[in-house]
């Protein structure tokens, strides 16, 4: 993962062609094989079309993994409370039709129902998450090159795949994704040269609002860092998240709780 992001960050031309970065795929799979206990290569998915069609392709090609997650998942015994909370979160997802279309496509492609896929993307409903497994991002300078690196330190079941997609907006992306999750919750690069890396941040001001996987998905197609900052600052977030945004020579660190956001221009070395 670290080596892959190093390569991602070296793409410094203003109109990046994701097609010119296909060597990243081989690098990612090479890094995956460094763990002798888990030699399976990282799955690579190519998708294009409408938001529904992209979601459908992801769902169809990760059907087995999504079904395994759903069958192994346990919910809070107080299901009526969970149902009420689900409905509270859903009303903050519905204002974004493209996200709803992606989730509906993912549900249809994986052969499951829409609500189950949406629940997977409201991690705030998950009572059993072990929060000691946190990802990290850092940026360093080496040989006059900025290197943005990210570690995926989630649970064993949080396996990732690499998505290469072209959206209806014309934006191409290359992104590490969790099975069953919206794009944008790990590390991503798009054809505007915008790179984002995100990490868990816990806060004590959680509130009803957009699940973090939803407002993170809204960042994936951003054309500029300022556009991404505006999304984070204006979203009614239900909890916090940490981001590093990078585009060419500019790098910004963002720490957000549900009700507060702090951002600052940063330079290597930063963790």
Short mmCIF file of C-alpha atoms in Angstrom, two decimals, residues 14-139:
data_model
loop_
_atom_site.label_atom_id
_atom_site.label_comp_id
_atom_site.label_asym_id
_atom_site.label_seq_id
_atom_site.Cartn_x
_atom_site.Cartn_y
_atom_site.Cartn_z
CA UNK A 14 -2.29 18.42 -14.53
CA UNK A 15 -4.50 16.08 -16.55
CA UNK A 16 -3.62 12.67 -15.25
CA UNK A 17 -4.61 9.66 -17.36
CA UNK A 18 -5.44 6.80 -15.04
CA UNK A 19 -4.58 4.52 -17.93
CA UNK A 20 -0.96 5.62 -17.66
CA UNK A 21 -0.86 4.40 -14.07
CA UNK A 22 -1.71 0.75 -14.66
CA UNK A 23 1.73 -0.28 -13.42
CA UNK A 24 0.41 0.58 -9.97
CA UNK A 25 -1.74 -2.52 -10.15
CA UNK A 26 1.31 -4.78 -10.52
CA UNK A 27 3.02 -2.93 -7.69
CA UNK A 28 0.03 -3.35 -5.39
CA UNK A 29 -0.14 -7.07 -6.09
CA UNK A 30 3.60 -7.38 -5.54
CA UNK A 31 3.21 -5.73 -2.13
CA UNK A 32 0.29 -8.03 -1.31
CA UNK A 33 2.52 -11.03 -1.87
CA UNK A 34 5.02 -9.80 0.74
CA UNK A 35 2.74 -11.22 3.43
CA UNK A 36 3.39 -14.97 3.34
CA UNK A 37 0.34 -15.64 5.49
CA UNK A 38 -1.91 -14.05 2.90
CA UNK A 39 -0.62 -14.41 -0.64
CA UNK A 40 -3.83 -13.66 -2.54
CA UNK A 41 -3.47 -10.77 -4.94
CA UNK A 42 -5.56 -7.66 -4.48
CA UNK A 43 -8.62 -7.76 -6.70
CA UNK A 44 -8.69 -5.10 -9.43
CA UNK A 45 -12.08 -3.92 -10.74
CA UNK A 46 -12.62 -1.75 -13.82
CA UNK A 47 -15.95 0.06 -14.08
CA UNK A 48 -17.57 2.78 -16.14
CA UNK A 49 -21.01 4.05 -17.10
CA UNK A 50 -23.73 5.59 -14.96
CA UNK A 51 -23.40 5.69 -11.19
CA UNK A 52 -25.84 2.80 -10.99
CA UNK A 53 -23.84 0.80 -13.55
CA UNK A 54 -20.58 1.40 -11.71
CA UNK A 55 -22.18 0.31 -8.43
CA UNK A 56 -23.65 -2.73 -10.19
CA UNK A 57 -20.23 -3.72 -11.58
CA UNK A 58 -18.65 -3.42 -8.13
CA UNK A 59 -21.48 -5.41 -6.54
CA UNK A 60 -21.38 -8.14 -9.20
CA UNK A 61 -17.60 -8.55 -9.00
CA UNK A 62 -17.55 -8.57 -5.17
CA UNK A 63 -20.78 -10.52 -4.70
CA UNK A 64 -19.15 -13.35 -2.77
CA UNK A 65 -17.31 -11.03 -0.38
CA UNK A 66 -20.40 -8.87 0.26
CA UNK A 67 -22.54 -11.93 0.93
CA UNK A 68 -19.93 -13.25 3.36
CA UNK A 69 -19.86 -9.93 5.21
CA UNK A 70 -23.64 -9.76 5.45
CA UNK A 71 -23.94 -13.36 6.65
CA UNK A 72 -21.26 -12.89 9.30
CA UNK A 73 -22.53 -9.54 10.54
CA UNK A 74 -24.42 -9.31 13.82
CA UNK A 75 -26.56 -6.36 14.75
CA UNK A 76 -27.50 -4.87 18.07
CA UNK A 77 -30.11 -6.94 19.93
CA UNK A 78 -32.25 -3.84 20.31
CA UNK A 79 -33.30 -3.88 16.66
CA UNK A 80 -36.02 -1.25 17.09
CA UNK A 81 -33.43 1.30 18.22
CA UNK A 82 -31.21 0.37 15.27
CA UNK A 83 -34.14 0.77 12.87
CA UNK A 84 -34.86 4.24 14.17
CA UNK A 85 -31.21 5.23 13.84
CA UNK A 86 -31.05 3.76 10.33
CA UNK A 87 -33.95 5.95 9.24
CA UNK A 88 -32.30 8.99 10.82
CA UNK A 89 -29.13 8.37 8.81
CA UNK A 90 -30.97 7.51 5.59
CA UNK A 91 -32.49 10.97 5.31
CA UNK A 92 -28.97 12.42 5.11
CA UNK A 93 -28.04 10.04 2.26
CA UNK A 94 -31.11 10.60 0.10
CA UNK A 95 -30.16 14.20 -0.92
CA UNK A 96 -27.34 12.70 -3.04
CA UNK A 97 -29.02 10.75 -5.86
CA UNK A 98 -25.69 9.64 -7.37
CA UNK A 99 -24.75 7.97 -4.07
CA UNK A 100 -28.18 6.35 -3.79
CA UNK A 101 -27.77 5.07 -7.38
CA UNK A 102 -24.33 3.61 -6.59
CA UNK A 103 -25.67 1.87 -3.50
CA UNK A 104 -28.71 0.54 -5.37
CA UNK A 105 -26.47 -0.73 -8.15
CA UNK A 106 -24.18 -2.40 -5.62
CA UNK A 107 -27.17 -4.06 -3.99
CA UNK A 108 -28.59 -5.36 -7.27
CA UNK A 109 -25.19 -6.49 -8.53
CA UNK A 110 -24.42 -8.40 -5.33
CA UNK A 111 -27.88 -9.97 -5.14
CA UNK A 112 -28.86 -8.37 -1.87
CA UNK A 113 -31.35 -5.73 -0.82
CA UNK A 114 -30.78 -1.99 -0.81
CA UNK A 115 -31.18 -1.59 2.95
CA UNK A 116 -28.48 -4.15 3.73
CA UNK A 117 -25.97 -2.35 1.52
CA UNK A 118 -26.87 1.01 3.03
CA UNK A 119 -26.40 -0.43 6.53
CA UNK A 120 -22.89 -1.57 5.59
CA UNK A 121 -22.14 2.05 4.74
CA UNK A 122 -23.44 3.40 8.04
CA UNK A 123 -20.58 2.16 10.19
CA UNK A 124 -22.01 4.33 12.97
CA UNK A 125 -24.57 1.54 13.49
CA UNK A 126 -21.83 -1.01 14.17
CA UNK A 127 -21.69 -1.63 17.92
CA UNK A 128 -18.87 -4.16 17.78
CA UNK A 129 -16.17 -2.26 15.93
CA UNK A 130 -12.80 -2.62 17.61
CA UNK A 131 -11.42 0.90 17.45
CA UNK A 132 -7.83 -0.02 18.27
CA UNK A 133 -7.30 -0.79 14.57
CA UNK A 134 -6.68 2.63 13.08
CA UNK A 135 -5.12 3.61 9.77
CA UNK A 136 -2.33 6.16 9.44
CA UNK A 137 -1.22 8.62 6.77
CA UNK A 138 1.99 10.57 6.51
CA UNK A 139 3.87 12.68 4.01
#
